[in-house]
JSON list of C-alpha atoms in Angstrom, two decimals:
[
{"chain": "A", "resi": 155, "resn": "UNK", "atom": "CA", "xyz": [45.72, 141.03, 174.58]},
{"chain": "A", "resi": 156, "resn": "UNK", "atom": "CA", "xyz": [42.38, 141.05, 172.50]},
{"chain": "A", "resi": 157, "resn": "UNK", "atom": "CA", "xyz": [40.75, 139.84, 169.44]},
{"chain": "A", "resi": 158, "resn": "UNK", "atom": "CA", "xyz": [42.41, 141.57, 166.37]},
{"chain": "A", "resi": 159, "resn": "UNK", "atom": "CA", "xyz": [41.21, 140.23, 163.40]},
{"chain": "A", "resi": 160, "resn": "UNK", "atom": "CA", "xyz": [42.21, 142.65, 161.52]},
{"chain": "A", "resi": 161, "resn": "UNK", "atom": "CA", "xyz": [45.56, 140.11, 160.77]},
{"chain": "A", "resi": 162, "resn": "UNK", "atom": "CA", "xyz": [43.51, 137.97, 159.29]},
{"chain": "A", "resi": 163, "resn": "UNK", "atom": "CA", "xyz": [43.79, 138.92, 155.12]},
{"chain": "A", "resi": 164, "resn": "UNK", "atom": "CA", "xyz": [47.16, 139.08, 155.73]},
{"chain": "A", "resi": 165, "resn": "UNK", "atom": "CA", "xyz": [47.10, 135.21, 156.05]},
{"chain": "A", "resi": 166, "resn": "UNK", "atom": "CA", "xyz": [44.11, 134.04, 154.40]},
{"chain": "A", "resi": 167, "resn": "UNK", "atom": "CA", "xyz": [46.27, 132.91, 150.94]},
{"chain": "A", "resi": 168, "resn": "UNK", "atom": "CA", "xyz": [47.33, 130.13, 153.60]},
{"chain": "A", "resi": 169, "resn": "UNK", "atom": "CA", "xyz": [44.19, 129.34, 154.83]},
{"chain": "A", "resi": 170, "resn": "UNK", "atom": "CA", "xyz": [42.15, 129.22, 151.31]},
{"chain": "A", "resi": 171, "resn": "UNK", "atom": "CA", "xyz": [45.32, 127.14, 150.06]},
{"chain": "A", "resi": 172, "resn": "UNK", "atom": "CA", "xyz": [45.09, 125.13, 153.60]},
{"chain": "A", "resi": 173, "resn": "UNK", "atom": "CA", "xyz": [41.68, 124.87, 152.72]},
{"chain": "A", "resi": 174, "resn": "UNK", "atom": "CA", "xyz": [41.43, 123.59, 148.46]},
{"chain": "A", "resi": 175, "resn": "UNK", "atom": "CA", "xyz": [44.07, 120.54, 150.16]},
{"chain": "A", "resi": 176, "resn": "UNK", "atom": "CA", "xyz": [41.05, 119.58, 151.64]},
{"chain": "A", "resi": 177, "resn": "UNK", "atom": "CA", "xyz": [38.33, 119.95, 149.76]},
{"chain": "A", "resi": 178, "resn": "UNK", "atom": "CA", "xyz": [40.94, 117.43, 147.42]},
{"chain": "A", "resi": 179, "resn": "UNK", "atom": "CA", "xyz": [40.78, 115.03, 150.49]},
{"chain": "A", "resi": 180, "resn": "UNK", "atom": "CA", "xyz": [37.72, 115.43, 151.33]},
{"chain": "A", "resi": 181, "resn": "UNK", "atom": "CA", "xyz": [36.79, 114.54, 147.59]},
{"chain": "A", "resi": 182, "resn": "UNK", "atom": "CA", "xyz": [38.43, 111.46, 146.51]},
{"chain": "A", "resi": 183, "resn": "UNK", "atom": "CA", "xyz": [38.68, 109.81, 149.85]},
{"chain": "A", "resi": 184, "resn": "UNK", "atom": "CA", "xyz": [35.09, 109.83, 150.05]},
{"chain": "A", "resi": 185, "resn": "UNK", "atom": "CA", "xyz": [35.34, 108.26, 146.09]},
{"chain": "A", "resi": 186, "resn": "UNK", "atom": "CA", "xyz": [37.84, 105.69, 147.21]},
{"chain": "A", "resi": 187, "resn": "UNK", "atom": "CA", "xyz": [35.16, 105.03, 150.38]},
{"chain": "A", "resi": 188, "resn": "UNK", "atom": "CA", "xyz": [31.57, 104.97, 147.95]},
{"chain": "A", "resi": 189, "resn": "UNK", "atom": "CA", "xyz": [33.57, 102.59, 146.13]},
{"chain": "A", "resi": 190, "resn": "UNK", "atom": "CA", "xyz": [35.25, 100.62, 148.51]},
{"chain": "A", "resi": 191, "resn": "UNK", "atom": "CA", "xyz": [32.13, 100.20, 150.51]},
{"chain": "A", "resi": 192, "resn": "UNK", "atom": "CA", "xyz": [30.66, 98.24, 147.49]},
{"chain": "A", "resi": 193, "resn": "UNK", "atom": "CA", "xyz": [33.27, 96.07, 146.43]},
{"chain": "A", "resi": 194, "resn": "UNK", "atom": "CA", "xyz": [33.12, 95.35, 150.18]},
{"chain": "A", "resi": 195, "resn": "UNK", "atom": "CA", "xyz": [30.13, 94.35, 150.50]},
{"chain": "A", "resi": 196, "resn": "UNK", "atom": "CA", "xyz": [29.99, 92.21, 147.74]},
{"chain": "A", "resi": 197, "resn": "UNK", "atom": "CA", "xyz": [33.08, 90.58, 148.87]},
{"chain": "A", "resi": 198, "resn": "UNK", "atom": "CA", "xyz": [30.96, 90.45, 152.71]},
{"chain": "A", "resi": 199, "resn": "UNK", "atom": "CA", "xyz": [27.79, 89.31, 150.75]},
{"chain": "A", "resi": 200, "resn": "UNK", "atom": "CA", "xyz": [29.17, 86.89, 148.16]},
{"chain": "A", "resi": 201, "resn": "UNK", "atom": "CA", "xyz": [32.91, 86.33, 148.30]},
{"chain": "A", "resi": 202, "resn": "UNK", "atom": "CA", "xyz": [34.04, 82.44, 149.14]},
{"chain": "A", "resi": 203, "resn": "UNK", "atom": "CA", "xyz": [34.28, 81.95, 152.53]},
{"chain": "A", "resi": 204, "resn": "UNK", "atom": "CA", "xyz": [37.89, 82.06, 152.21]},
{"chain": "A", "resi": 205, "resn": "UNK", "atom": "CA", "xyz": [37.96, 85.53, 150.64]},
{"chain": "A", "resi": 206, "resn": "UNK", "atom": "CA", "xyz": [35.26, 86.94, 153.14]},
{"chain": "A", "resi": 207, "resn": "UNK", "atom": "CA", "xyz": [37.04, 85.54, 156.66]},
{"chain": "A", "resi": 208, "resn": "UNK", "atom": "CA", "xyz": [40.07, 87.51, 155.67]},
{"chain": "A", "resi": 209, "resn": "UNK", "atom": "CA", "xyz": [38.02, 90.55, 154.79]},
{"chain": "A", "resi": 210, "resn": "UNK", "atom": "CA", "xyz": [36.66, 90.37, 158.47]},
{"chain": "A", "resi": 211, "resn": "UNK", "atom": "CA", "xyz": [38.91, 90.29, 160.01]},
{"chain": "A", "resi": 212, "resn": "UNK", "atom": "CA", "xyz": [40.09, 94.22, 158.11]},
{"chain": "A", "resi": 213, "resn": "UNK", "atom": "CA", "xyz": [36.71, 95.17, 158.86]},
{"chain": "A", "resi": 214, "resn": "UNK", "atom": "CA", "xyz": [36.89, 94.64, 162.52]},
{"chain": "A", "resi": 215, "resn": "UNK", "atom": "CA", "xyz": [40.43, 96.72, 162.14]},
{"chain": "A", "resi": 216, "resn": "UNK", "atom": "CA", "xyz": [38.69, 99.15, 160.56]},
{"chain": "A", "resi": 217, "resn": "UNK", "atom": "CA", "xyz": [36.24, 99.01, 162.73]},
{"chain": "A", "resi": 218, "resn": "UNK", "atom": "CA", "xyz": [37.63, 98.21, 165.94]},
{"chain": "A", "resi": 219, "resn": "UNK", "atom": "CA", "xyz": [40.03, 101.60, 165.79]},
{"chain": "A", "resi": 220, "resn": "UNK", "atom": "CA", "xyz": [41.03, 104.79, 166.19]},
{"chain": "A", "resi": 221, "resn": "UNK", "atom": "CA", "xyz": [41.14, 106.50, 162.81]},
{"chain": "A", "resi": 222, "resn": "UNK", "atom": "CA", "xyz": [44.48, 108.59, 164.23]},
{"chain": "A", "resi": 223, "resn": "UNK", "atom": "CA", "xyz": [45.90, 105.26, 164.75]},
{"chain": "A", "resi": 224, "resn": "UNK", "atom": "CA", "xyz": [45.20, 104.10, 161.41]},
{"chain": "A", "resi": 225, "resn": "UNK", "atom": "CA", "xyz": [46.53, 107.32, 159.69]},
{"chain": "A", "resi": 226, "resn": "UNK", "atom": "CA", "xyz": [50.36, 106.17, 161.55]},
{"chain": "A", "resi": 227, "resn": "UNK", "atom": "CA", "xyz": [50.13, 102.51, 160.37]},
{"chain": "A", "resi": 228, "resn": "UNK", "atom": "CA", "xyz": [49.65, 103.76, 157.20]},
{"chain": "A", "resi": 229, "resn": "UNK", "atom": "CA", "xyz": [51.63, 106.46, 156.63]},
{"chain": "A", "resi": 230, "resn": "UNK", "atom": "CA", "xyz": [54.84, 106.00, 159.13]},
{"chain": "A", "resi": 231, "resn": "UNK", "atom": "CA", "xyz": [53.64, 101.54, 159.12]},
{"chain": "A", "resi": 232, "resn": "UNK", "atom": "CA", "xyz": [54.55, 100.87, 155.52]},
{"chain": "A", "resi": 233, "resn": "UNK", "atom": "CA", "xyz": [57.46, 102.40, 155.30]},
{"chain": "A", "resi": 234, "resn": "UNK", "atom": "CA", "xyz": [59.17, 99.46, 157.64]},
{"chain": "A", "resi": 235, "resn": "UNK", "atom": "CA", "xyz": [57.85, 96.75, 154.95]},
{"chain": "A", "resi": 236, "resn": "UNK", "atom": "CA", "xyz": [58.96, 99.03, 152.38]},
{"chain": "A", "resi": 237, "resn": "UNK", "atom": "CA", "xyz": [55.66, 101.49, 150.59]},
{"chain": "A", "resi": 238, "resn": "UNK", "atom": "CA", "xyz": [56.73, 104.59, 151.48]},
{"chain": "A", "resi": 239, "resn": "UNK", "atom": "CA", "xyz": [53.38, 106.76, 150.39]},
{"chain": "A", "resi": 240, "resn": "UNK", "atom": "CA", "xyz": [53.29, 110.54, 150.31]},
{"chain": "A", "resi": 241, "resn": "UNK", "atom": "CA", "xyz": [51.51, 112.14, 153.47]},
{"chain": "A", "resi": 242, "resn": "UNK", "atom": "CA", "xyz": [48.92, 113.24, 150.34]},
{"chain": "A", "resi": 243, "resn": "UNK", "atom": "CA", "xyz": [48.41, 109.74, 149.41]},
{"chain": "A", "resi": 244, "resn": "UNK", "atom": "CA", "xyz": [47.96, 108.60, 153.23]},
{"chain": "A", "resi": 245, "resn": "UNK", "atom": "CA", "xyz": [45.59, 110.14, 153.91]},
{"chain": "A", "resi": 246, "resn": "UNK", "atom": "CA", "xyz": [43.28, 109.74, 151.59]},
{"chain": "A", "resi": 247, "resn": "UNK", "atom": "CA", "xyz": [43.83, 105.65, 152.22]},
{"chain": "A", "resi": 248, "resn": "UNK", "atom": "CA", "xyz": [43.38, 105.61, 155.26]},
{"chain": "A", "resi": 249, "resn": "UNK", "atom": "CA", "xyz": [40.46, 108.09, 155.58]},
{"chain": "A", "resi": 250, "resn": "UNK", "atom": "CA", "xyz": [38.14, 106.69, 152.82]},
{"chain": "A", "resi": 251, "resn": "UNK", "atom": "CA", "xyz": [39.27, 102.69, 153.27]},
{"chain": "A", "resi": 252, "resn": "UNK", "atom": "CA", "xyz": [37.62, 103.91, 157.15]},
{"chain": "A", "resi": 253, "resn": "UNK", "atom": "CA", "xyz": [34.50, 105.11, 156.09]},
{"chain": "A", "resi": 254, "resn": "UNK", "atom": "CA", "xyz": [34.45, 102.09, 153.44]},
{"chain": "A", "resi": 255, "resn": "UNK", "atom": "CA", "xyz": [33.72, 100.38, 155.94]},
{"chain": "A", "resi": 256, "resn": "UNK", "atom": "CA", "xyz": [30.59, 102.14, 157.02]},
{"chain": "A", "resi": 257, "resn": "UNK", "atom": "CA", "xyz": [29.46, 102.72, 153.48]},
{"chain": "A", "resi": 258, "resn": "UNK", "atom": "CA", "xyz": [29.65, 98.07, 153.54]},
{"chain": "A", "resi": 259, "resn": "UNK", "atom": "CA", "xyz": [27.91, 98.19, 156.25]},
{"chain": "A", "resi": 260, "resn": "UNK", "atom": "CA", "xyz": [24.81, 100.15, 155.53]},
{"chain": "A", "resi": 261, "resn": "UNK", "atom": "CA", "xyz": [25.19, 98.78, 151.46]},
{"chain": "A", "resi": 262, "resn": "UNK", "atom": "CA", "xyz": [25.01, 94.96, 152.24]},
{"chain": "A", "resi": 263, "resn": "UNK", "atom": "CA", "xyz": [21.69, 95.93, 154.39]},
{"chain": "A", "resi": 264, "resn": "UNK", "atom": "CA", "xyz": [19.68, 97.88, 151.67]},
{"chain": "A", "resi": 265, "resn": "UNK", "atom": "CA", "xyz": [21.36, 94.52, 149.27]},
{"chain": "A", "resi": 266, "resn": "UNK", "atom": "CA", "xyz": [19.35, 92.51, 151.20]},
{"chain": "A", "resi": 267, "resn": "UNK", "atom": "CA", "xyz": [16.69, 94.55, 151.55]},
{"chain": "A", "resi": 268, "resn": "UNK", "atom": "CA", "xyz": [16.01, 94.08, 147.25]},
{"chain": "A", "resi": 269, "resn": "UNK", "atom": "CA", "xyz": [13.62, 91.64, 146.56]},
{"chain": "A", "resi": 270, "resn": "UNK", "atom": "CA", "xyz": [15.52, 88.59, 146.13]},
{"chain": "A", "resi": 271, "resn": "UNK", "atom": "CA", "xyz": [12.98, 88.14, 142.45]},
{"chain": "A", "resi": 272, "resn": "UNK", "atom": "CA", "xyz": [14.51, 90.77, 140.98]},
{"chain": "A", "resi": 273, "resn": "UNK", "atom": "CA", "xyz": [18.15, 88.67, 141.19]},
{"chain": "A", "resi": 274, "resn": "UNK", "atom": "CA", "xyz": [15.89, 85.82, 139.89]},
{"chain": "A", "resi": 275, "resn": "UNK", "atom": "CA", "xyz": [13.88, 88.02, 137.46]},
{"chain": "A", "resi": 276, "resn": "UNK", "atom": "CA", "xyz": [17.11, 89.61, 135.81]},
{"chain": "A", "resi": 277, "resn": "UNK", "atom": "CA", "xyz": [18.49, 85.22, 135.66]},
{"chain": "A", "resi": 278, "resn": "UNK", "atom": "CA", "xyz": [15.75, 84.71, 134.16]},
{"chain": "A", "resi": 279, "resn": "UNK", "atom": "CA", "xyz": [16.86, 87.23, 131.56]},
{"chain": "A", "resi": 280, "resn": "UNK", "atom": "CA", "xyz": [20.26, 85.77, 130.35]},
{"chain": "A", "resi": 281, "resn": "UNK", "atom": "CA", "xyz": [22.13, 87.88, 132.83]},
{"chain": "A", "resi": 282, "resn": "UNK", "atom": "CA", "xyz": [24.72, 86.36, 135.20]},
{"chain": "A", "resi": 283, "resn": "UNK", "atom": "CA", "xyz": [24.65, 86.72, 138.40]},
{"chain": "A", "resi": 284, "resn": "UNK", "atom": "CA", "xyz": [28.15, 89.02, 138.58]},
{"chain": "A", "resi": 285, "resn": "UNK", "atom": "CA", "xyz": [25.27, 91.08, 135.60]},
{"chain": "A", "resi": 286, "resn": "UNK", "atom": "CA", "xyz": [22.55, 91.27, 138.18]},
{"chain": "A", "resi": 287, "resn": "UNK", "atom": "CA", "xyz": [24.24, 92.34, 141.06]},
{"chain": "A", "resi": 288, "resn": "UNK", "atom": "CA", "xyz": [26.06, 95.28, 139.05]},
{"chain": "A", "resi": 289, "resn": "UNK", "atom": "CA", "xyz": [22.91, 95.67, 136.58]},
{"chain": "A", "resi": 290, "resn": "UNK", "atom": "CA", "xyz": [20.24, 95.47, 139.15]},
{"chain": "A", "resi": 291, "resn": "UNK", "atom": "CA", "xyz": [20.31, 95.06, 142.39]},
{"chain": "A", "resi": 292, "resn": "UNK", "atom": "CA", "xyz": [23.30, 97.03, 143.59]},
{"chain": "A", "resi": 293, "resn": "UNK", "atom": "CA", "xyz": [21.73, 100.08, 142.09]},
{"chain": "A", "resi": 294, "resn": "UNK", "atom": "CA", "xyz": [18.83, 99.85, 144.16]},
{"chain": "A", "resi": 295, "resn": "UNK", "atom": "CA", "xyz": [20.73, 98.99, 146.96]},
{"chain": "A", "resi": 296, "resn": "UNK", "atom": "CA", "xyz": [23.37, 102.55, 146.42]},
{"chain": "A", "resi": 297, "resn": "UNK", "atom": "CA", "xyz": [20.14, 104.40, 145.59]},
{"chain": "A", "resi": 298, "resn": "UNK", "atom": "CA", "xyz": [18.32, 104.02, 149.27]},
{"chain": "A", "resi": 299, "resn": "UNK", "atom": "CA", "xyz": [21.27, 104.57, 151.04]},
{"chain": "A", "resi": 300, "resn": "UNK", "atom": "CA", "xyz": [22.30, 107.49, 149.70]},
{"chain": "A", "resi": 301, "resn": "UNK", "atom": "CA", "xyz": [21.08, 109.95, 152.99]},
{"chain": "A", "resi": 302, "resn": "UNK", "atom": "CA", "xyz": [23.31, 107.71, 155.69]},
{"chain": "A", "resi": 303, "resn": "UNK", "atom": "CA", "xyz": [26.14, 107.07, 153.17]},
{"chain": "A", "resi": 304, "resn": "UNK", "atom": "CA", "xyz": [25.80, 110.92, 152.44]},
{"chain": "A", "resi": 305, "resn": "UNK", "atom": "CA", "xyz": [25.87, 111.95, 156.10]},
{"chain": "A", "resi": 306, "resn": "UNK", "atom": "CA", "xyz": [29.70, 109.90, 156.70]},
{"chain": "A", "resi": 307, "resn": "UNK", "atom": "CA", "xyz": [30.85, 112.17, 153.72]},
{"chain": "A", "resi": 308, "resn": "UNK", "atom": "CA", "xyz": [29.71, 114.69, 156.65]},
{"chain": "A", "resi": 309, "resn": "UNK", "atom": "CA", "xyz": [31.55, 112.90, 158.98]},
{"chain": "A", "resi": 310, "resn": "UNK", "atom": "CA", "xyz": [34.61, 112.32, 156.76]},
{"chain": "A", "resi": 311, "resn": "UNK", "atom": "CA", "xyz": [34.73, 115.64, 155.76]},
{"chain": "A", "resi": 312, "resn": "UNK", "atom": "CA", "xyz": [35.52, 116.48, 159.86]},
{"chain": "A", "resi": 313, "resn": "UNK", "atom": "CA", "xyz": [37.56, 113.93, 160.11]},
{"chain": "A", "resi": 314, "resn": "UNK", "atom": "CA", "xyz": [39.56, 115.55, 157.38]},
{"chain": "A", "resi": 315, "resn": "UNK", "atom": "CA", "xyz": [41.56, 117.95, 160.38]},
{"chain": "A", "resi": 316, "resn": "UNK", "atom": "CA", "xyz": [43.26, 114.19, 161.54]},
{"chain": "A", "resi": 317, "resn": "UNK", "atom": "CA", "xyz": [45.99, 113.96, 158.16]},
{"chain": "A", "resi": 318, "resn": "UNK", "atom": "CA", "xyz": [47.55, 117.05, 159.67]},
{"chain": "A", "resi": 319, "resn": "UNK", "atom": "CA", "xyz": [49.23, 114.93, 162.18]},
{"chain": "A", "resi": 320, "resn": "UNK", "atom": "CA", "xyz": [51.21, 113.60, 159.23]},
{"chain": "A", "resi": 321, "resn": "UNK", "atom": "CA", "xyz": [52.13, 115.76, 157.87]},
{"chain": "A", "resi": 322, "resn": "UNK", "atom": "CA", "xyz": [49.43, 117.20, 155.03]},
{"chain": "A", "resi": 323, "resn": "UNK", "atom": "CA", "xyz": [49.23, 120.73, 154.67]},
{"chain": "A", "resi": 324, "resn": "UNK", "atom": "CA", "xyz": [44.94, 121.73, 155.03]},
{"chain": "A", "resi": 325, "resn": "UNK", "atom": "CA", "xyz": [42.69, 123.67, 156.57]},
{"chain": "A", "resi": 326, "resn": "UNK", "atom": "CA", "xyz": [43.58, 122.88, 160.79]},
{"chain": "A", "resi": 327, "resn": "UNK", "atom": "CA", "xyz": [47.27, 122.77, 160.06]},
{"chain": "A", "resi": 328, "resn": "UNK", "atom": "CA", "xyz": [47.12, 125.53, 158.12]},
{"chain": "A", "resi": 329, "resn": "UNK", "atom": "CA", "xyz": [45.43, 127.05, 160.94]},
{"chain": "A", "resi": 330, "resn": "UNK", "atom": "CA", "xyz": [48.08, 126.20, 163.01]},
{"chain": "A", "resi": 331, "resn": "UNK", "atom": "CA", "xyz": [51.30, 126.90, 161.69]},
{"chain": "A", "resi": 332, "resn": "UNK", "atom": "CA", "xyz": [49.31, 131.03, 161.20]},
{"chain": "A", "resi": 333, "resn": "UNK", "atom": "CA", "xyz": [48.74, 131.27, 165.08]},
{"chain": "A", "resi": 334, "resn": "UNK", "atom": "CA", "xyz": [52.88, 129.81, 165.61]},
{"chain": "A", "resi": 335, "resn": "UNK", "atom": "CA", "xyz": [53.76, 132.99, 163.95]},
{"chain": "A", "resi": 336, "resn": "UNK", "atom": "CA", "xyz": [51.00, 135.43, 164.62]},
{"chain": "A", "resi": 337, "resn": "UNK", "atom": "CA", "xyz": [49.92, 134.11, 168.32]},
{"chain": "A", "resi": 338, "resn": "UNK", "atom": "CA", "xyz": [46.49, 134.59, 167.45]},
{"chain": "A", "resi": 339, "resn": "UNK", "atom": "CA", "xyz": [44.58, 130.87, 167.64]},
{"chain": "A", "resi": 340, "resn": "UNK", "atom": "CA", "xyz": [41.01, 131.93, 168.49]},
{"chain": "A", "resi": 341, "resn": "UNK", "atom": "CA", "xyz": [40.89, 134.41, 165.30]},
{"chain": "A", "resi": 342, "resn": "UNK", "atom": "CA", "xyz": [42.31, 131.47, 162.60]},
{"chain": "A", "resi": 343, "resn": "UNK", "atom": "CA", "xyz": [40.48, 128.67, 164.67]},
{"chain": "A", "resi": 344, "resn": "UNK", "atom": "CA", "xyz": [37.45, 130.81, 163.94]},
{"chain": "A", "resi": 345, "resn": "UNK", "atom": "CA", "xyz": [37.93, 131.20, 160.14]},
{"chain": "A", "resi": 346, "resn": "UNK", "atom": "CA", "xyz": [38.78, 127.75, 159.66]},
{"chain": "A", "resi": 347, "resn": "UNK", "atom": "CA", "xyz": [35.90, 126.61, 161.57]},
{"chain": "A", "resi": 348, "resn": "UNK", "atom": "CA", "xyz": [33.66, 129.14, 158.77]},
{"chain": "A", "resi": 349, "resn": "UNK", "atom": "CA", "xyz": [35.28, 127.21, 156.49]},
{"chain": "A", "resi": 350, "resn": "UNK", "atom": "CA", "xyz": [34.30, 123.65, 157.39]},
{"chain": "A", "resi": 351, "resn": "UNK", "atom": "CA", "xyz": [31.01, 125.55, 158.00]},
{"chain": "A", "resi": 352, "resn": "UNK", "atom": "CA", "xyz": [31.02, 126.80, 154.47]},
{"chain": "A", "resi": 353, "resn": "UNK", "atom": "CA", "xyz": [31.99, 123.35, 153.01]},
{"chain": "A", "resi": 354, "resn": "UNK", "atom": "CA", "xyz": [29.76, 121.18, 155.43]},
{"chain": "A", "resi": 355, "resn": "UNK", "atom": "CA", "xyz": [26.84, 122.94, 153.80]},
{"chain": "A", "resi": 356, "resn": "UNK", "atom": "CA", "xyz": [27.61, 122.94, 150.51]},
{"chain": "A", "resi": 357, "resn": "UNK", "atom": "CA", "xyz": [27.63, 118.80, 151.03]},
{"chain": "A", "resi": 358, "resn": "UNK", "atom": "CA", "xyz": [25.06, 119.26, 152.38]},
{"chain": "A", "resi": 359, "resn": "UNK", "atom": "CA", "xyz": [23.72, 121.41, 149.35]},
{"chain": "A", "resi": 360, "resn": "UNK", "atom": "CA", "xyz": [24.59, 118.55, 146.73]},
{"chain": "A", "resi": 361, "resn": "UNK", "atom": "CA", "xyz": [23.25, 115.77, 149.26]},
{"chain": "A", "resi": 362, "resn": "UNK", "atom": "CA", "xyz": [20.26, 117.34, 148.70]},
{"chain": "A", "resi": 363, "resn": "UNK", "atom": "CA", "xyz": [20.30, 117.38, 144.90]},
{"chain": "A", "resi": 364, "resn": "UNK", "atom": "CA", "xyz": [21.13, 114.23, 144.64]},
{"chain": "A", "resi": 365, "resn": "UNK", "atom": "CA", "xyz": [18.17, 113.41, 146.53]},
{"chain": "A", "resi": 366, "resn": "UNK", "atom": "CA", "xyz": [15.91, 115.26, 145.10]},
{"chain": "A", "resi": 367, "resn": "UNK", "atom": "CA", "xyz": [16.45, 113.61, 141.89]},
{"chain": "A", "resi": 368, "resn": "UNK", "atom": "CA", "xyz": [16.69, 110.39, 142.81]},
{"chain": "A", "resi": 369, "resn": "UNK", "atom": "CA", "xyz": [12.45, 110.75, 144.47]},
{"chain": "A", "resi": 370, "resn": "UNK", "atom": "CA", "xyz": [11.87, 112.10, 140.80]},
{"chain": "A", "resi": 371, "resn": "UNK", "atom": "CA", "xyz": [13.20, 109.00, 139.32]},
{"chain": "A", "resi": 372, "resn": "UNK", "atom": "CA", "xyz": [11.63, 106.39, 141.28]}
]
């Protein structure tokens, strides 16, 4: 049985719908991972010991276990304690928290690299510690870690395919369901790969624009 891409247009609507789900999951999880990374970094550096230590345990769990296992725990495990999340929501939370931990490490390093005189100057002007962090230190730190965080977001896009195992009809699962009907794995896996690549290019373009704007504002 040879290759036959003529069958692809018939199922393009399913692929496009899967692509939309992939984009939705990626954008939502990326936002969660970015905001979560900032919150986790502040907790790790400035929270009291009684809060910081449990966070370190959570951080170890997310960094030391496979993302696939984390998705299983969130989607299937939480049901046992009465928390029944839709697969789409569970996928966003799993991806978002997983990458938030890695973003936190980047942001912590960037915060520590900000000149301590910035904090002292802000406090001298009458800002509280929280205000100085929010208005002076964190914006500078985040600006410096946009490139590596952008790379994490591209990795998040690729890992979004894992939510297919909990039943989210994103791009990979959509392709698999079509293959189950047509028995044409090569054509539809290549098509899915092409869509991932196009989305990847779009994300890289957005990242470059953000980096250029930040460099111009300095």
